[in-house]
Amino acid sequence: MMLNDKTAIITGAASPRGIGKATARRLAAQGCRVAIFDLDEEAAMNAARDIGSEHIGVACDVRDPAFCRKAVGDVMARFGHVDILVNNAGISQPDRLMDITQENFDLVIDSSLRGSLNMAQATVPSMIERRSGAIVSIGSIAAQIGGGIFGGPHYSAAKGGIHSLTKSMARELAQHNIRVNAIAPGTIDTDIFGDKLTEDKRRDIVVNIPLGRLGTADDIAKACLFLVSDLSDYVTGLILDVNGGRFMH
Ligand code: NDP
């Protein structure tokens, strides 16, 4: 059990086939207590119950700093401290440049980039107090190759922001023994694309993936487990590509 007595918060983890829930399962299997944060409280509570009775589901809209502080306060009241934060919440919007409205831009940036900042600000004090912590944020290949399959320029910018935020936080928080890393997934087979990921589209994508398949939510969950566990205790400021070889630096 690599994560005994640890407490993790994972945002956007109620989606049944999503990266967050798969990560919650992986961390829980290593003895971690997990708090599943999501917009819909009932969905978050159901997801937590699926994983085991010791875990909790909490309503949280990561765009709102006060909501984040309140939800983290609930976790502190229940479990006493927070050791691990996984910034996974995010939305994908396919708009092209000239179709992006101010509202859409704010929605996409706030759901992932601002949300990651809000959650870090809400959880880092507990980590500093214990002189220990691990933060992992979910970035994207979209920030590395000029766009995602279904993500527009605002999505790429949000994820690029996450990569930069990760490195700056890693440098600043290292003195407190808090490690900060990100994962840049390739195309992962979840519900984020709705019905846009047709069979034809899948084939087009897979042609460009050396490992010959789309990623699974669990592929990302395993990378996340590595980054929050002692297996990576000398790793900070890393953007870890998990993309089947589709993009290589
Ligand atoms: P899902 O849509 O399955 O999961 C995302 C979850 O985040 C949903 O439960 C969603 O809730 C929740 N969410 C959205 N906005 C907020 C918010 N403001 N506050 C709290 N929760 C919120 O997507 P994935 O599992 O595929 O994606 C997880 C992360 O991975 C995202 O950040 C995504 O951008 C990133 N990613 C995904 C890739 C992929 O190919 N799937 C590739 C690269 C990165 P609701 O359903 O109610 O909107």
mmCIF file with all atom_site columns, C-alpha atoms in Angstrom, residues 35-130:
data_model
loop_
_atom_site.group_PDB
_atom_site.id
_atom_site.type_symbol
_atom_site.label_atom_id
_atom_site.label_alt_id
_atom_site.label_comp_id
_atom_site.label_asym_id
_atom_site.label_entity_id
_atom_site.label_seq_id
_atom_site.pdbx_PDB_ins_code
_atom_site.Cartn_x
_atom_site.Cartn_y
_atom_site.Cartn_z
_atom_site.occupancy
_atom_site.B_iso_or_equiv
_atom_site.pdbx_formal_charge
_atom_site.auth_seq_id
_atom_site.auth_comp_id
_atom_site.auth_asym_id
_atom_site.auth_atom_id
_atom_site.pdbx_PDB_model_num
ATOM 1  C CA . ALA A 1 35  ? -12.556 12.969 -1.922  1.00 0.00 ? 35  ALA A CA 1
ATOM 2  C CA . ILE A 1 36  ? -14.282 13.148 -5.271  1.00 0.00 ? 36  ILE A CA 1
ATOM 3  C CA . PHE A 1 37  ? -15.102 16.731 -6.267  1.00 0.00 ? 37  PHE A CA 1
ATOM 4  C CA . ASP A 1 38  ? -17.552 17.465 -9.062  1.00 0.00 ? 38  ASP A CA 1
ATOM 5  C CA . LEU A 1 39  ? -20.244 19.918 -10.099 1.00 0.00 ? 39  LEU A CA 1
ATOM 6  C CA . ASP A 1 40  ? -23.059 17.510 -9.307  1.00 0.00 ? 40  ASP A CA 1
ATOM 7  C CA . GLU A 1 41  ? -23.052 16.515 -5.631  1.00 0.00 ? 41  GLU A CA 1
ATOM 8  C CA . GLU A 1 42  ? -25.124 13.374 -6.081  1.00 0.00 ? 42  GLU A CA 1
ATOM 9  C CA . ALA A 1 43  ? -22.907 12.137 -8.927  1.00 0.00 ? 43  ALA A CA 1
ATOM 10 C CA . ALA A 1 44  ? -19.822 12.809 -6.765  1.00 0.00 ? 44  ALA A CA 1
ATOM 11 C CA . MET A 1 45  ? -21.315 10.898 -3.834  1.00 0.00 ? 45  MET A CA 1
ATOM 12 C CA . ASN A 1 46  ? -22.305 7.980  -6.059  1.00 0.00 ? 46  ASN A CA 1
ATOM 13 C CA . ALA A 1 47  ? -18.820 7.824  -7.575  1.00 0.00 ? 47  ALA A CA 1
ATOM 14 C CA . ALA A 1 48  ? -17.270 7.806  -4.096  1.00 0.00 ? 48  ALA A CA 1
ATOM 15 C CA . ARG A 1 49  ? -19.597 5.005  -2.977  1.00 0.00 ? 49  ARG A CA 1
ATOM 16 C CA . ASP A 1 50  ? -18.630 2.950  -6.047  1.00 0.00 ? 50  ASP A CA 1
ATOM 17 C CA . ILE A 1 51  ? -15.034 3.063  -4.902  1.00 0.00 ? 51  ILE A CA 1
ATOM 18 C CA . GLY A 1 52  ? -15.647 2.250  -1.233  1.00 0.00 ? 52  GLY A CA 1
ATOM 19 C CA . SER A 1 53  ? -17.440 3.411  1.886   1.00 0.00 ? 53  SER A CA 1
ATOM 20 C CA . GLU A 1 54  ? -14.486 5.358  3.347   1.00 0.00 ? 54  GLU A CA 1
ATOM 21 C CA . HIS A 1 55  ? -14.405 7.814  0.419   1.00 0.00 ? 55  HIS A CA 1
ATOM 22 C CA . ILE A 1 56  ? -16.498 10.962 0.064   1.00 0.00 ? 56  ILE A CA 1
ATOM 23 C CA . GLY A 1 57  ? -18.154 12.927 -2.727  1.00 0.00 ? 57  GLY A CA 1
ATOM 24 C CA . VAL A 1 58  ? -18.261 16.711 -2.432  1.00 0.00 ? 58  VAL A CA 1
ATOM 25 C CA . ALA A 1 59  ? -19.922 19.339 -4.630  1.00 0.00 ? 59  ALA A CA 1
ATOM 26 C CA . CYS A 1 60  ? -17.410 21.824 -5.992  1.00 0.00 ? 60  CYS A CA 1
ATOM 27 C CA . ASP A 1 61  ? -17.264 24.146 -8.958  1.00 0.00 ? 61  ASP A CA 1
ATOM 28 C CA . VAL A 1 62  ? -13.527 24.705 -9.341  1.00 0.00 ? 62  VAL A CA 1
ATOM 29 C CA . ARG A 1 63  ? -14.135 28.021 -11.142 1.00 0.00 ? 63  ARG A CA 1
ATOM 30 C CA . ASP A 1 64  ? -15.194 29.602 -7.846  1.00 0.00 ? 64  ASP A CA 1
ATOM 31 C CA . PRO A 1 65  ? -12.422 30.118 -5.246  1.00 0.00 ? 65  PRO A CA 1
ATOM 32 C CA . ALA A 1 66  ? -14.867 30.421 -2.321  1.00 0.00 ? 66  ALA A CA 1
ATOM 33 C CA . PHE A 1 67  ? -16.552 27.148 -3.350  1.00 0.00 ? 67  PHE A CA 1
ATOM 34 C CA . CYS A 1 68  ? -13.107 25.472 -3.495  1.00 0.00 ? 68  CYS A CA 1
ATOM 35 C CA . ARG A 1 69  ? -12.189 26.719 -0.003  1.00 0.00 ? 69  ARG A CA 1
ATOM 36 C CA . LYS A 1 70  ? -15.527 25.525 1.409   1.00 0.00 ? 70  LYS A CA 1
ATOM 37 C CA . ALA A 1 71  ? -15.258 22.086 -0.221  1.00 0.00 ? 71  ALA A CA 1
ATOM 38 C CA . VAL A 1 72  ? -11.639 21.640 0.922   1.00 0.00 ? 72  VAL A CA 1
ATOM 39 C CA . GLY A 1 73  ? -12.801 22.684 4.418   1.00 0.00 ? 73  GLY A CA 1
ATOM 40 C CA . ASP A 1 74  ? -15.315 19.819 4.335   1.00 0.00 ? 74  ASP A CA 1
ATOM 41 C CA . VAL A 1 75  ? -12.507 17.380 3.496   1.00 0.00 ? 75  VAL A CA 1
ATOM 42 C CA . MET A 1 76  ? -10.309 18.762 6.293   1.00 0.00 ? 76  MET A CA 1
ATOM 43 C CA . ALA A 1 77  ? -13.200 18.396 8.751   1.00 0.00 ? 77  ALA A CA 1
ATOM 44 C CA . ARG A 1 78  ? -13.666 14.776 7.734   1.00 0.00 ? 78  ARG A CA 1
ATOM 45 C CA . PHE A 1 79  ? -10.087 13.563 7.172   1.00 0.00 ? 79  PHE A CA 1
ATOM 46 C CA . GLY A 1 80  ? -7.933  16.181 8.985   1.00 0.00 ? 80  GLY A CA 1
ATOM 47 C CA . HIS A 1 81  ? -5.523  17.006 6.171   1.00 0.00 ? 81  HIS A CA 1
ATOM 48 C CA . VAL A 1 82  ? -4.931  16.928 2.420   1.00 0.00 ? 82  VAL A CA 1
ATOM 49 C CA . ASP A 1 83  ? -1.792  15.284 1.002   1.00 0.00 ? 83  ASP A CA 1
ATOM 50 C CA . ILE A 1 84  ? -2.609  14.952 -2.681  1.00 0.00 ? 84  ILE A CA 1
ATOM 51 C CA . LEU A 1 85  ? -4.439  17.166 -5.184  1.00 0.00 ? 85  LEU A CA 1
ATOM 52 C CA . VAL A 1 86  ? -5.298  15.986 -8.682  1.00 0.00 ? 86  VAL A CA 1
ATOM 53 C CA . ASN A 1 87  ? -6.540  18.858 -10.865 1.00 0.00 ? 87  ASN A CA 1
ATOM 54 C CA . ASN A 1 88  ? -8.542  16.905 -13.406 1.00 0.00 ? 88  ASN A CA 1
ATOM 55 C CA . ALA A 1 89  ? -11.716 18.970 -13.977 1.00 0.00 ? 89  ALA A CA 1
ATOM 56 C CA . GLY A 1 90  ? -11.961 20.427 -17.440 1.00 0.00 ? 90  GLY A CA 1
ATOM 57 C CA . ILE A 1 91  ? -14.156 20.828 -20.483 1.00 0.00 ? 91  ILE A CA 1
ATOM 58 C CA . SER A 1 92  ? -13.391 20.531 -24.168 1.00 0.00 ? 92  SER A CA 1
ATOM 59 C CA . GLN A 1 93  ? -14.804 23.036 -26.666 1.00 0.00 ? 93  GLN A CA 1
ATOM 60 C CA . PRO A 1 94  ? -14.202 22.645 -30.380 1.00 0.00 ? 94  PRO A CA 1
ATOM 61 C CA . ASP A 1 95  ? -14.717 26.281 -31.446 1.00 0.00 ? 95  ASP A CA 1
ATOM 62 C CA . ARG A 1 96  ? -12.470 27.730 -34.134 1.00 0.00 ? 96  ARG A CA 1
ATOM 63 C CA . LEU A 1 97  ? -10.695 31.033 -33.524 1.00 0.00 ? 97  LEU A CA 1
ATOM 64 C CA . MET A 1 98  ? -13.356 33.382 -34.946 1.00 0.00 ? 98  MET A CA 1
ATOM 65 C CA . ASP A 1 99  ? -16.171 31.546 -33.154 1.00 0.00 ? 99  ASP A CA 1
ATOM 66 C CA . ILE A 1 100 ? -14.730 31.886 -29.664 1.00 0.00 ? 100 ILE A CA 1
ATOM 67 C CA . THR A 1 101 ? -16.835 34.241 -27.563 1.00 0.00 ? 101 THR A CA 1
ATOM 68 C CA . GLN A 1 102 ? -15.652 35.971 -24.391 1.00 0.00 ? 102 GLN A CA 1
ATOM 69 C CA . GLU A 1 103 ? -18.022 33.698 -22.467 1.00 0.00 ? 103 GLU A CA 1
ATOM 70 C CA . ASN A 1 104 ? -16.671 30.502 -24.021 1.00 0.00 ? 104 ASN A CA 1
ATOM 71 C CA . PHE A 1 105 ? -13.111 31.613 -23.525 1.00 0.00 ? 105 PHE A CA 1
ATOM 72 C CA . ASP A 1 106 ? -13.740 32.287 -19.842 1.00 0.00 ? 106 ASP A CA 1
ATOM 73 C CA . LEU A 1 107 ? -15.596 28.997 -19.408 1.00 0.00 ? 107 LEU A CA 1
ATOM 74 C CA . VAL A 1 108 ? -12.786 26.900 -20.859 1.00 0.00 ? 108 VAL A CA 1
ATOM 75 C CA . ILE A 1 109 ? -9.971  28.780 -19.104 1.00 0.00 ? 109 ILE A CA 1
ATOM 76 C CA . ASP A 1 110 ? -11.787 28.907 -15.771 1.00 0.00 ? 110 ASP A CA 1
ATOM 77 C CA . SER A 1 111 ? -12.774 25.228 -15.749 1.00 0.00 ? 111 SER A CA 1
ATOM 78 C CA . SER A 1 112 ? -9.239  24.036 -16.023 1.00 0.00 ? 112 SER A CA 1
ATOM 79 C CA . LEU A 1 113 ? -6.540  26.706 -15.614 1.00 0.00 ? 113 LEU A CA 1
ATOM 80 C CA . ARG A 1 114 ? -8.184  28.975 -13.042 1.00 0.00 ? 114 ARG A CA 1
ATOM 81 C CA . GLY A 1 115 ? -9.687  25.911 -11.354 1.00 0.00 ? 115 GLY A CA 1
ATOM 82 C CA . SER A 1 116 ? -6.210  24.416 -10.902 1.00 0.00 ? 116 SER A CA 1
ATOM 83 C CA . LEU A 1 117 ? -4.993  27.650 -9.329  1.00 0.00 ? 117 LEU A CA 1
ATOM 84 C CA . ASN A 1 118 ? -8.061  27.900 -7.063  1.00 0.00 ? 118 ASN A CA 1
ATOM 85 C CA . MET A 1 119 ? -7.650  24.332 -5.851  1.00 0.00 ? 119 MET A CA 1
ATOM 86 C CA . ALA A 1 120 ? -3.921  24.740 -5.263  1.00 0.00 ? 120 ALA A CA 1
ATOM 87 C CA . GLN A 1 121 ? -4.548  27.856 -3.180  1.00 0.00 ? 121 GLN A CA 1
ATOM 88 C CA . ALA A 1 122 ? -7.186  26.006 -1.152  1.00 0.00 ? 122 ALA A CA 1
ATOM 89 C CA . THR A 1 123 ? -5.066  22.903 -0.439  1.00 0.00 ? 123 THR A CA 1
ATOM 90 C CA . VAL A 1 124 ? -1.436  24.067 -0.232  1.00 0.00 ? 124 VAL A CA 1
ATOM 91 C CA . PRO A 1 125 ? -1.727  25.484 3.339   1.00 0.00 ? 125 PRO A CA 1
ATOM 92 C CA . SER A 1 126 ? -2.508  21.974 4.653   1.00 0.00 ? 126 SER A CA 1
ATOM 93 C CA . MET A 1 127 ? 0.446   20.558 2.692   1.00 0.00 ? 127 MET A CA 1
ATOM 94 C CA . ILE A 1 128 ? 2.814   23.269 3.955   1.00 0.00 ? 128 ILE A CA 1
ATOM 95 C CA . GLU A 1 129 ? 1.768   22.535 7.521   1.00 0.00 ? 129 GLU A CA 1
ATOM 96 C CA . ARG A 1 130 ? 2.712   18.866 7.071   1.00 0.00 ? 130 ARG A CA 1
#
